[in-house]
Amino acid sequence: MTQAVNHFALLPLYAAGGTALLVLVMELAFGKWVLPTAVSGGFATIAAAVALALDPAPTFCSGPQCSWIATPQAAVAAVLFAALTIGVLALSAPALRKGIAPPGEFCFLLVCSMAGGVVVAYSGDLITLIVGLETLTLPLYVLVGLRRFAPGERVTTTGASAAVTFFLVSVVSTALALLGAALLYASTGALHLAVLTGGSGPVEALGSVGATLLVIGFAFKVAAVPLHAWAPATYDGAPVPVAAYLSTASKLGGVIALAAVVQRLDTGPLVAVLAVLTMTVGNLVALRQTRMVRLLAWSSVAQAGYILAPLAVGRAGVQAAVAYAVFFVLLEFVAFGVVVALRGPDGDGGELADYRGAARRNPWLGAALVLSFAGLAGLPPGLAGLFAKVTVIASLINSGWGWLAGVVALNAVIALAYYIRVTASLYAPIQPVGIPLITSVADPNLLQAATHPRVAVPRAVAAAIAGTATVAVVVGFAPQWVFDSLLP
């Protein structure tokens, strides 16, 4: 049967893929202008996604089933992927200007990852979905370890070790997902998501095994237990802007993939177990962290558990899970943006002790980080995070999963311990060496010298933080609009 191809429906992919090729040509031909080209391509992808949302059209159709489907949810996801790419480029701009990372390769790989995210957003069958996920992930293996070292600088293996860890675990998860997809196809003969089932009759057991392997393989992308151990090491070893992309865009791709399959397969008990283990392990281990990026990594593991919880319900919980993921990526990006601003373009995430008193000399950065932590904890003034947790708990209770809602609430209380601890440290005075604390508090000059030094935030970084924080605040006051836009 001949497949119909609608090129207008592919406009977001053309924009993303065309930008990647254009960045490569600009690097080879001129050796400059790659960063503005990549940013412009991100905005072009957003415009294309919006245009397609106004006039939805599927393509690659064989009969009633299509492999590329334009829906409101797909438009929201594509816009988020492009916006996160623009934000990470803004956070990386100071490092790229200093030559810490090669601009051409960095921008090309990041835009290629964005193109994979667009494919995930619009995918209508398992093959397209898995190819999109791998395209989203493959460039990140290189980006994690992509860093130039200045002459005389001691070369460490942290970035390389993080990249190898990420790659090895990803290969295993991809193999599991492909095997699961193959078993599902063998049991049902279907690949399109709209008709995906777990099989029945003699092949039902085969379909159940395939569904289990597929869910576990996709769980890697959201750093869910048991495929979670790569996240802290990889985030901490990667450049902080790349860690921000891993924690937001890569995780969003995993959420979309899981949401696409669990609402059609009977995997509720499996997803519930993954959710409980993921949020509990993430929160308990986060309590013991002493490095900022590792704390954010374990926190994001716990957040993945909150996202997985409503997916255990099936179709009724998908909207709550995706809405939570939207709010999560905004707040998580703000947190990583503040880390980049405070630590500088060539710094790592640092120890938690390095942030003590940081908000005293950098009040607006401190306020942004507090907004992020409050939202992730589900407390005001982070109204987006508060609404997200309420939505998840309400969807579980309404679907008869009250015990899982109780586990979510309990873990949210546990998470308060480390969010409040770090927030309090931001405004705490530091005791100067050899000077009693009471003297440092009494003498304003000593107190000012003891607190975190004031940092000069590059305009690109400031714009990324301010823009994302503003969006988080706006959707916090009007969250129902976001939720309604994700309804089928």
GROMACS .gro file of C-alpha atoms in nm:
model
  488
    1MET     CA    1   0.000   0.000   0.000
    2THR     CA    2   0.140   0.341  -0.097
    3GLN     CA    3   0.211   0.572   0.191
    4ALA     CA    4   0.103   0.935   0.166
    5VAL     CA    5   0.370   1.192   0.251
    6ASN     CA    6   0.264   1.537   0.367
    7HIS     CA    7   0.569   1.762   0.370
    8PHE     CA    8   0.389   2.031   0.569
    9ALA     CA    9   0.347   1.782   0.854
   10LEU     CA   10   0.725   1.730   0.851
   11LEU     CA   11   0.800   2.102   0.878
   12PRO     CA   12   0.927   2.086   1.243
   13LEU     CA   13   1.163   1.802   1.151
   14TYR     CA   14   1.281   1.987   0.842
   15ALA     CA   15   1.353   2.293   1.056
   16ALA     CA   16   1.548   2.096   1.317
   17GLY     CA   17   1.736   1.871   1.073
   18GLY     CA   18   1.803   2.161   0.835
   19THR     CA   19   1.950   2.363   1.121
   20ALA     CA   20   2.189   2.079   1.207
   21LEU     CA   21   2.311   2.064   0.846
   22LEU     CA   22   2.338   2.443   0.827
   23VAL     CA   23   2.544   2.455   1.147
   24LEU     CA   24   2.778   2.193   1.003
   25VAL     CA   25   2.817   2.389   0.678
   26MET     CA   26   2.879   2.716   0.865
   27GLU     CA   27   3.150   2.550   1.073
   28LEU     CA   28   3.322   2.395   0.773
   29ALA     CA   29   3.293   2.695   0.540
   30PHE     CA   30   3.339   2.992   0.776
   31GLY     CA   31   3.434   2.859   1.117
   32LYS     CA   32   3.199   3.106   1.286
   33TRP     CA   33   2.836   3.212   1.330
   34VAL     CA   34   2.743   2.861   1.442
   35LEU     CA   35   2.590   2.966   1.774
   36PRO     CA   36   2.352   3.228   1.624
   37THR     CA   37   2.261   2.978   1.352
   38ALA     CA   38   2.175   2.709   1.606
   39VAL     CA   39   1.968   2.950   1.816
   40SER     CA   40   1.783   3.073   1.506
   41GLY     CA   41   1.713   2.713   1.410
   42GLY     CA   42   1.561   2.652   1.751
   43PHE     CA   43   1.322   2.943   1.704
   44ALA     CA   44   1.243   2.819   1.350
   45THR     CA   45   1.153   2.479   1.494
   46ILE     CA   46   0.920   2.643   1.746
   47ALA     CA   47   0.752   2.843   1.467
   48ALA     CA   48   0.712   2.528   1.256
   49ALA     CA   49   0.559   2.335   1.546
   50VAL     CA   50   0.312   2.616   1.614
   51ALA     CA   51   0.219   2.637   1.244
   52LEU     CA   52   0.155   2.261   1.234
   53ALA     CA   53  -0.053   2.282   1.553
   54LEU     CA   54  -0.278   2.540   1.389
   55ASP     CA   55  -0.335   2.309   1.090
   56PRO     CA   56  -0.267   1.951   1.211
   57ALA     CA   57  -0.182   1.695   0.945
   58PRO     CA   58  -0.047   1.340   0.978
   59THR     CA   59   0.187   1.174   0.730
   60PHE     CA   60   0.354   0.841   0.651
   61CYS     CA   61   0.008   0.687   0.660
   62SER     CA   62  -0.081   0.335   0.558
   63GLY     CA   63  -0.457   0.314   0.565
   64PRO     CA   64  -0.594   0.461   0.888
   65GLN     CA   65  -0.262   0.422   1.074
   66CYS     CA   66   0.007   0.689   1.058
   67SER     CA   67   0.368   0.696   1.172
   68TRP     CA   68   0.379   1.076   1.210
   69ILE     CA   69   0.089   1.229   1.403
   70ALA     CA   70   0.036   1.599   1.474
   71THR     CA   71  -0.148   1.653   1.804
   72PRO     CA   72  -0.155   1.934   2.063
   73GLN     CA   73   0.061   1.720   2.292
   74ALA     CA   74   0.316   1.674   2.012
   75ALA     CA   75   0.328   2.051   1.950
   76VAL     CA   76   0.386   2.122   2.320
   77ALA     CA   77   0.665   1.863   2.333
   78ALA     CA   78   0.834   1.990   2.015
   79VAL     CA   79   0.825   2.348   2.143
   80LEU     CA   80   0.973   2.235   2.474
   81PHE     CA   81   1.256   2.045   2.304
   82ALA     CA   82   1.343   2.347   2.092
   83ALA     CA   83   1.314   2.591   2.383
   84LEU     CA   84   1.537   2.374   2.604
   85THR     CA   85   1.794   2.357   2.324
   86ILE     CA   86   1.794   2.735   2.295
   87GLY     CA   87   1.829   2.764   2.672
   88VAL     CA   88   2.123   2.522   2.688
   89LEU     CA   89   2.293   2.710   2.403
   90ALA     CA   90   2.250   3.030   2.604
   91LEU     CA   91   2.399   2.868   2.914
   92SER     CA   92   2.689   2.735   2.705
   93ALA     CA   93   2.761   3.059   2.519
   94PRO     CA   94   3.028   3.189   2.765
   95ALA     CA   95   3.213   2.855   2.758
   96LEU     CA   96   3.196   2.838   2.378
   97ARG     CA   97   3.334   3.192   2.346
   98LYS     CA   98   3.625   3.099   2.574
   99GLY     CA   99   3.699   2.791   2.367
  100ILE     CA  100   3.631   2.549   2.651
  101ALA     CA  101   3.427   2.342   2.406
  102PRO     CA  102   3.446   2.347   2.023
  103PRO     CA  103   3.148   2.561   1.915
  104GLY     CA  104   3.081   2.388   1.581
  105GLU     CA  105   3.073   2.035   1.715
  106PHE     CA  106   2.884   2.136   2.029
  107CYS     CA  107   2.607   2.319   1.844
  108PHE     CA  108   2.579   2.052   1.575
  109LEU     CA  109   2.543   1.770   1.826
  110LEU     CA  110   2.293   1.961   2.040
  111VAL     CA  111   2.073   2.049   1.742
  112CYS     CA  112   2.087   1.686   1.623
  113SER     CA  113   1.960   1.586   1.966
  114MET     CA  114   1.680   1.842   1.930
  115ALA     CA  115   1.584   1.683   1.596
  116GLY     CA  116   1.555   1.349   1.774
  117GLY     CA  117   1.328   1.508   2.031
  118VAL     CA  118   1.102   1.638   1.754
  119VAL     CA  119   1.077   1.286   1.609
  120VAL     CA  120   0.981   1.150   1.951
  121ALA     CA  121   0.712   1.416   1.987
  122TYR     CA  122   0.537   1.329   1.659
  123SER     CA  123   0.605   0.953   1.643
  124GLY     CA  124   0.309   0.727   1.576
  125ASP     CA  125   0.474   0.384   1.582
  126LEU     CA  126   0.734   0.198   1.787
  127ILE     CA  127   1.008   0.212   1.521
  128THR     CA  128   0.980   0.588   1.478
  129LEU     CA  129   0.966   0.630   1.856
  130ILE     CA  130   1.280   0.424   1.923
  131VAL     CA  131   1.473   0.587   1.636
  132GLY     CA  132   1.377   0.929   1.771
  133LEU     CA  133   1.486   0.836   2.124
  134GLU     CA  134   1.824   0.712   2.001
  135THR     CA  135   1.873   1.024   1.788
  136LEU     CA  136   1.794   1.229   2.096
  137THR     CA  137   2.042   1.032   2.308
  138LEU     CA  138   2.336   0.947   2.077
  139PRO     CA  139   2.478   1.302   2.047
  140LEU     CA  140   2.471   1.333   2.427
  141TYR     CA  141   2.734   1.058   2.464
  142VAL     CA  142   2.982   1.290   2.293
  143LEU     CA  143   2.855   1.611   2.453
  144VAL     CA  144   2.909   1.468   2.802
  145GLY     CA  145   3.282   1.433   2.737
  146LEU     CA  146   3.327   1.720   2.490
  147ARG     CA  147   3.573   1.965   2.642
  148ARG     CA  148   3.895   2.128   2.530
  149PHE     CA  149   4.175   2.161   2.780
  150ALA     CA  150   4.395   2.467   2.793
  151PRO     CA  151   4.774   2.424   2.754
  152GLY     CA  152   4.921   2.312   3.083
  153GLU     CA  153   4.582   2.224   3.231
  154ARG     CA  154   4.566   1.890   3.406
  155VAL     CA  155   4.352   1.654   3.200
  156THR     CA  156   4.105   1.455   3.407
  157THR     CA  157   3.906   1.150   3.304
  158THR     CA  158   3.586   1.264   3.472
  159GLY     CA  159   3.408   1.363   3.152
  160ALA     CA  160   3.529   1.055   2.963
  161SER     CA  161   3.426   0.824   3.247
  162ALA     CA  162   3.083   0.987   3.261
  163ALA     CA  163   3.040   0.947   2.885
  164VAL     CA  164   3.142   0.579   2.891
  165THR     CA  165   2.910   0.506   3.186
  166PHE     CA  166   2.623   0.675   3.005
  167PHE     CA  167   2.698   0.489   2.681
  168LEU     CA  168   2.725   0.140   2.833
  169VAL     CA  169   2.403   0.160   3.032
  170SER     CA  170   2.225   0.314   2.735
  171VAL     CA  171   2.330   0.027   2.507
  172VAL     CA  172   2.179  -0.224   2.749
  173SER     CA  173   1.854  -0.028   2.779
  174THR     CA  174   1.825   0.013   2.401
  175ALA     CA  175   1.875  -0.359   2.351
  176LEU     CA  176   1.598  -0.430   2.603
  177ALA     CA  177   1.362  -0.184   2.433
  178LEU     CA  178   1.431  -0.329   2.086
  179LEU     CA  179   1.382  -0.685   2.210
  180GLY     CA  180   1.057  -0.580   2.376
  181ALA     CA  181   0.934  -0.415   2.055
  182ALA     CA  182   1.028  -0.726   1.855
  183LEU     CA  183   0.838  -0.955   2.093
  184LEU     CA  184   0.533  -0.728   2.082
  185TYR     CA  185   0.541  -0.733   1.703
  186ALA     CA  186   0.578  -1.109   1.703
  187SER     CA  187   0.277  -1.148   1.933
  188THR     CA  188   0.045  -0.893   1.775
  189GLY     CA  189   0.179  -0.803   1.431
  190ALA     CA  190   0.129  -0.436   1.518
  191LEU     CA  191   0.380  -0.152   1.547
  192HIS     CA  192   0.156   0.155   1.530
  193LEU     CA  193   0.086   0.296   1.874
  194ALA     CA  194  -0.285   0.343   1.804
  195VAL     CA  195  -0.338  -0.034   1.771
  196LEU     CA  196  -0.064  -0.153   2.009
  197THR     CA  197  -0.175  -0.430   2.246
  198GLY     CA  198  -0.010  -0.692   2.459
  199GLY     CA  199  -0.157  -0.978   2.257
  200SER     CA  200  -0.411  -1.241   2.353
  201GLY     CA  201  -0.453  -1.616   2.345
  202PRO     CA  202  -0.142  -1.835   2.299
  203VAL     CA  203   0.086  -1.531   2.241
  204GLU     CA  204  -0.033  -1.333   2.543
  205ALA     CA  205   0.264  -1.440   2.757
  206LEU     CA  206   0.503  -1.338   2.479
  207GLY     CA  207   0.335  -0.999   2.454
  208SER     CA  208   0.355  -0.950   2.830
  209VAL     CA  209   0.730  -1.017   2.826
  210GLY     CA  210   0.770  -0.775   2.535
  211ALA     CA  211   0.574  -0.504   2.715
  212THR     CA  212   0.783  -0.550   3.030
  213LEU     CA  213   1.113  -0.526   2.842
  214LEU     CA  214   0.994  -0.222   2.647
  215VAL     CA  215   0.893  -0.034   2.963
  216ILE     CA  216   1.219  -0.120   3.141
  217GLY     CA  217   1.420  -0.009   2.836
  218PHE     CA  218   1.239   0.325   2.819
  219ALA     CA  219   1.276   0.366   3.197
  220PHE     CA  220   1.648   0.427   3.139
  221LYS     CA  221   1.570   0.755   2.965
  222VAL     CA  222   1.404   0.892   3.279
  223ALA     CA  223   1.673   0.746   3.509
  224ALA     CA  224   1.426   0.518   3.682
  225VAL     CA  225   1.539   0.241   3.916
  226PRO     CA  226   1.704  -0.002   3.836
  227LEU     CA  227   1.856   0.181   3.536
  228HIS     CA  228   1.936   0.494   3.734
  229ALA     CA  229   2.295   0.465   3.857
  230TRP     CA  230   2.436   0.632   3.545
  231ALA     CA  231   2.264   0.964   3.616
  232PRO     CA  232   2.462   1.104   3.916
  233ALA     CA  233   2.803   1.009   3.771
  234THR     CA  234   2.714   1.135   3.423
  235TYR     CA  235   2.557   1.462   3.540
  236ASP     CA  236   2.851   1.539   3.768
  237GLY     CA  237   3.112   1.454   3.505
  238ALA     CA  238   2.945   1.640   3.219
  239PRO     CA  239   2.964   2.016   3.158
  240VAL     CA  240   2.683   2.169   3.365
  241PRO     CA  241   2.480   2.294   3.062
  242VAL     CA  242   2.493   1.942   2.914
  243ALA     CA  243   2.381   1.802   3.249
  244ALA     CA  244   2.090   2.047   3.232
  245TYR     CA  245   1.992   1.908   2.891
  246LEU     CA  246   2.021   1.549   3.016
  247SER     CA  247   1.800   1.626   3.314
  248THR     CA  248   1.533   1.803   3.112
  249ALA     CA  249   1.513   1.729   2.739
  250SER     CA  250   1.643   1.371   2.757
  251LYS     CA  251   1.410   1.293   3.047
  252LEU     CA  252   1.116   1.453   2.863
  253GLY     CA  253   1.179   1.218   2.570
  254GLY     CA  254   1.166   0.920   2.802
  255VAL     CA  255   0.841   1.039   2.959
  256ILE     CA  256   0.677   1.079   2.617
  257ALA     CA  257   0.790   0.731   2.512
  258LEU     CA  258   0.665   0.570   2.832
  259ALA     CA  259   0.334   0.756   2.814
  260ALA     CA  260   0.287   0.636   2.457
  261VAL     CA  261   0.315   0.268   2.547
  262VAL     CA  262   0.184   0.229   2.903
  263GLN     CA  263  -0.158   0.368   2.815
  264ARG     CA  264  -0.200   0.085   2.564
  265LEU     CA  265  -0.029  -0.202   2.746
  266ASP     CA  266  -0.123  -0.369   3.074
  267THR     CA  267   0.190  -0.268   3.269
  268GLY     CA  268   0.030  -0.094   3.569
  269PRO     CA  269   0.185  -0.309   3.847
  270LEU     CA  270   0.531  -0.291   3.688
  271VAL     CA  271   0.518   0.088   3.650
  272ALA     CA  272   0.387   0.126   4.006
  273VAL     CA  273   0.683  -0.074   4.143
  274LEU     CA  274   0.926   0.131   3.933
  275ALA     CA  275   0.765   0.453   4.059
  276VAL     CA  276   0.785   0.357   4.427
  277LEU     CA  277   1.146   0.239   4.402
  278THR     CA  278   1.254   0.539   4.195
  279MET     CA  279   1.109   0.813   4.413
  280THR     CA  280   1.215   0.643   4.738
  281VAL     CA  281   1.572   0.562   4.634
  282GLY     CA  282   1.615   0.905   4.476
  283ASN     CA  283   1.502   1.094   4.785
  284LEU     CA  284   1.688   0.882   5.039
  285VAL     CA  285   2.020   0.900   4.854
  286ALA     CA  286   1.975   1.273   4.787
  287LEU     CA  287   1.974   1.329   5.165
  288ARG     CA  288   2.341   1.220   5.179
  289GLN     CA  289   2.477   1.425   4.888
  290THR     CA  290   2.746   1.689   4.935
  291ARG     CA  291   2.785   1.802   4.573
  292MET     CA  292   2.526   2.027   4.407
  293VAL     CA  293   2.497   1.851   4.071
  294ARG     CA  294   2.479   1.509   4.235
  295LEU     CA  295   2.202   1.637   4.460
  296LEU     CA  296   2.014   1.768   4.155
  297ALA     CA  297   2.074   1.433   3.981
  298TRP     CA  298   1.930   1.228   4.267
  299SER     CA  299   1.649   1.479   4.301
  300SER     CA  300   1.566   1.430   3.932
  301VAL     CA  301   1.562   1.053   3.991
  302ALA     CA  302   1.302   1.109   4.263
  303GLN     CA  303   1.107   1.343   4.034
  304ALA     CA  304   1.103   1.066   3.772
  305GLY     CA  305   0.927   0.851   4.030
  306TYR     CA  306   0.656   1.114   4.070
  307ILE     CA  307   0.614   1.120   3.690
  308LEU     CA  308   0.593   0.740   3.670
  309ALA     CA  309   0.329   0.716   3.944
  310PRO     CA  310   0.029   0.836   3.740
  311LEU     CA  311   0.148   0.631   3.441
  312ALA     CA  312   0.072   0.322   3.649
  313VAL     CA  313  -0.296   0.412   3.612
  314GLY     CA  314  -0.274   0.386   3.235
  315ARG     CA  315  -0.454   0.619   2.998
  316ALA     CA  316  -0.629   0.808   3.281
  317GLY     CA  317  -0.295   0.919   3.428
  318VAL     CA  318  -0.107   1.014   3.113
  319GLN     CA  319  -0.215   1.379   3.115
  320ALA     CA  320  -0.109   1.421   3.478
  321ALA     CA  321   0.231   1.262   3.409
  322VAL     CA  322   0.304   1.474   3.103
  323ALA     CA  323   0.183   1.791   3.277
  324TYR     CA  324   0.413   1.714   3.571
  325ALA     CA  325   0.701   1.659   3.328
  326VAL     CA  326   0.639   1.999   3.167
  327PHE     CA  327   0.654   2.178   3.502
  328PHE     CA  328   0.953   1.970   3.614
  329VAL     CA  329   1.173   2.055   3.315
  330LEU     CA  330   1.110   2.427   3.362
  331LEU     CA  331   1.204   2.424   3.730
  332GLU     CA  332   1.499   2.189   3.682
  333PHE     CA  333   1.639   2.409   3.406
  334VAL     CA  334   1.624   2.714   3.633
  335ALA     CA  335   1.823   2.527   3.900
  336PHE     CA  336   2.096   2.424   3.657
  337GLY     CA  337   2.102   2.775   3.509
  338VAL     CA  338   2.175   2.925   3.851
  339VAL     CA  339   2.454   2.671   3.904
  340VAL     CA  340   2.611   2.777   3.573
  341ALA     CA  341   2.581   3.144   3.669
  342LEU     CA  342   2.736   3.099   4.013
  343ARG     CA  343   3.015   2.860   3.912
  344GLY     CA  344   3.124   3.029   3.588
  345PRO     CA  345   3.168   2.891   3.235
  346ASP     CA  346   3.464   2.667   3.318
  347GLY     CA  347   3.351   2.545   3.662
  348ASP     CA  348   3.182   2.226   3.769
  349GLY     CA  349   2.883   2.206   4.001
  350GLY     CA  350   3.097   2.229   4.314
  351GLU     CA  351   3.027   2.127   4.670
  352LEU     CA  352   2.713   2.229   4.857
  353ALA     CA  353   2.940   2.418   5.099
  354ASP     CA  354   3.049   2.641   4.809
  355TYR     CA  355   2.695   2.780   4.790
  356ARG     CA  356   2.675   2.884   5.153
  357GLY     CA  357   2.582   3.252   5.164
  358ALA     CA  358   2.563   3.277   4.783
  359ALA     CA  359   2.221   3.445   4.790
  360ARG     CA  360   2.348   3.729   5.013
  361ARG     CA  361   2.571   3.872   4.739
  362ASN     CA  362   2.363   3.747   4.444
  363PRO     CA  363   2.002   3.801   4.557
  364TRP     CA  364   1.826   3.748   4.224
  365LEU     CA  365   2.016   3.425   4.155
  366GLY     CA  366   1.932   3.309   4.507
  367ALA     CA  367   1.566   3.392   4.450
  368ALA     CA  368   1.564   3.193   4.123
  369LEU     CA  369   1.719   2.889   4.294
  370VAL     CA  370   1.471   2.914   4.583
  371LEU     CA  371   1.185   2.933   4.331
  372SER     CA  372   1.318   2.619   4.163
  373PHE     CA  373   1.364   2.424   4.487
  374ALA     CA  374   1.025   2.532   4.619
  375GLY     CA  375   0.858   2.420   4.297
  376LEU     CA  376   1.037   2.086   4.293
  377ALA     CA  377   0.937   2.034   4.656
  378GLY     CA  378   0.576   2.128   4.576
  379LEU     CA  379   0.569   2.437   4.799
  380PRO     CA  380   0.471   2.800   4.737
  381PRO     CA  381   0.588   3.025   4.579
  382GLY     CA  382   0.663   2.750   4.328
  383LEU     CA  383   0.299   2.724   4.226
  384ALA     CA  384   0.379   2.523   3.913
  385GLY     CA  385   0.535   2.248   4.124
  386LEU     CA  386   0.252   2.264   4.377
  387PHE     CA  387  -0.010   2.222   4.105
  388ALA     CA  388   0.190   1.939   3.946
  389LYS     CA  389   0.200   1.732   4.266
  390VAL     CA  390  -0.168   1.798   4.339
  391THR     CA  391  -0.253   1.686   3.986
  392VAL     CA  392  -0.056   1.362   4.025
  393ILE     CA  393  -0.207   1.279   4.364
  394ALA     CA  394  -0.559   1.364   4.247
  395SER     CA  395  -0.529   1.143   3.939
  396LEU     CA  396  -0.412   0.851   4.154
  397ILE     CA  397  -0.691   0.892   4.409
  398ASN     CA  398  -0.958   0.930   4.140
  399SER     CA  399  -0.837   0.609   3.974
  400GLY     CA  400  -0.843   0.406   4.295
  401TRP     CA  401  -0.468   0.404   4.354
  402GLY     CA  402  -0.484   0.574   4.694
  403TRP     CA  403  -0.192   0.376   4.837
  404LEU     CA  404   0.037   0.502   4.560
  405ALA     CA  405  -0.084   0.859   4.621
  406GLY     CA  406   0.015   0.811   4.986
  407VAL     CA  407   0.365   0.700   4.883
  408VAL     CA  408   0.399   1.009   4.663
  409ALA     CA  409   0.293   1.235   4.951
  410LEU     CA  410   0.533   1.063   5.193
  411ASN     CA  411   0.825   1.100   4.954
  412ALA     CA  412   0.739   1.466   4.898
  413VAL     CA  413   0.779   1.517   5.274
  414ILE     CA  414   1.115   1.335   5.274
  415ALA     CA  415   1.238   1.556   4.988
  416LEU     CA  416   1.168   1.868   5.194
  417ALA     CA  417   1.470   1.785   5.411
  418TYR     CA  418   1.733   1.837   5.143
  419TYR     CA  419   1.554   2.115   4.956
  420ILE     CA  420   1.516   2.319   5.276
  421ARG     CA  421   1.873   2.240   5.386
  422VAL     CA  422   2.023   2.377   5.064
  423THR     CA  423   1.788   2.676   5.058
  424ALA     CA  424   1.880   2.770   5.414
  425SER     CA  425   2.248   2.740   5.328
  426LEU     CA  426   2.211   2.995   5.048
  427TYR     CA  427   2.130   3.268   5.302
  428ALA     CA  428   2.353   3.149   5.588
  429PRO     CA  429   2.657   3.355   5.691
  430ILE     CA  430   3.000   3.194   5.665
  431GLN     CA  431   3.237   3.200   5.960
  432PRO     CA  432   3.570   3.342   5.839
  433VAL     CA  433   3.875   3.138   5.928
  434GLY     CA  434   4.018   3.243   6.267
  435ILE     CA  435   3.735   3.490   6.341
  436PRO     CA  436   3.455   3.404   6.585
  437LEU     CA  437   3.110   3.378   6.426
  438ILE     CA  438   2.967   3.644   6.660
  439THR     CA  439   3.230   3.892   6.536
  440SER     CA  440   3.159   3.821   6.173
  441VAL     CA  441   2.788   3.877   6.228
  442ALA     CA  442   2.842   4.198   6.422
  443ASP     CA  443   3.082   4.348   6.167
  444PRO     CA  444   2.908   4.407   5.831
  445ASN     CA  445   3.242   4.430   5.649
  446LEU     CA  446   3.351   4.090   5.775
  447LEU     CA  447   3.009   3.947   5.697
  448GLN     CA  448   3.024   4.081   5.341
  449ALA     CA  449   3.372   3.940   5.290
  450ALA     CA  450   3.265   3.604   5.426
  451THR     CA  451   2.969   3.552   5.196
  452HIS     CA  452   2.981   3.422   4.841
  453PRO     CA  453   3.149   3.671   4.604
  454ARG     CA  454   2.925   3.865   4.369
  455VAL     CA  455   2.931   3.715   4.020
  456ALA     CA  456   2.899   3.890   3.685
  457VAL     CA  457   2.635   3.689   3.501
  458PRO     CA  458   2.669   3.685   3.120
  459ARG     CA  459   2.365   3.827   2.947
  460ALA     CA  460   2.285   3.504   2.765
  461VAL     CA  461   2.284   3.308   3.090
  462ALA     CA  462   2.080   3.575   3.268
  463ALA     CA  463   1.825   3.578   2.984
  464ALA     CA  464   1.791   3.198   2.995
  465ILE     CA  465   1.736   3.194   3.372
  466ALA     CA  466   1.500   3.492   3.377
  467GLY     CA  467   1.298   3.368   3.079
  468THR     CA  468   1.251   3.017   3.214
  469ALA     CA  469   1.171   3.141   3.566
  470THR     CA  470   0.911   3.380   3.422
  471VAL     CA  471   0.745   3.101   3.226
  472ALA     CA  472   0.743   2.881   3.539
  473VAL     CA  473   0.575   3.158   3.738
  474VAL     CA  474   0.320   3.228   3.464
  475VAL     CA  475   0.217   2.864   3.424
  476GLY     CA  476   0.208   2.840   3.802
  477PHE     CA  477  -0.067   3.101   3.808
  478ALA     CA  478  -0.247   2.953   3.505
  479PRO     CA  479  -0.166   2.581   3.521
  480GLN     CA  480  -0.501   2.456   3.393
  481TRP     CA  481  -0.421   2.596   3.048
  482VAL     CA  482  -0.118   2.371   3.025
  483PHE     CA  483  -0.316   2.071   3.148
  484ASP     CA  484  -0.601   2.133   2.906
  485SER     CA  485  -0.356   2.163   2.613
  486LEU     CA  486  -0.236   1.810   2.687
  487LEU     CA  487  -0.581   1.653   2.673
  488PRO     CA  488  -0.642   1.420   2.375
   0.00000   0.00000   0.00000
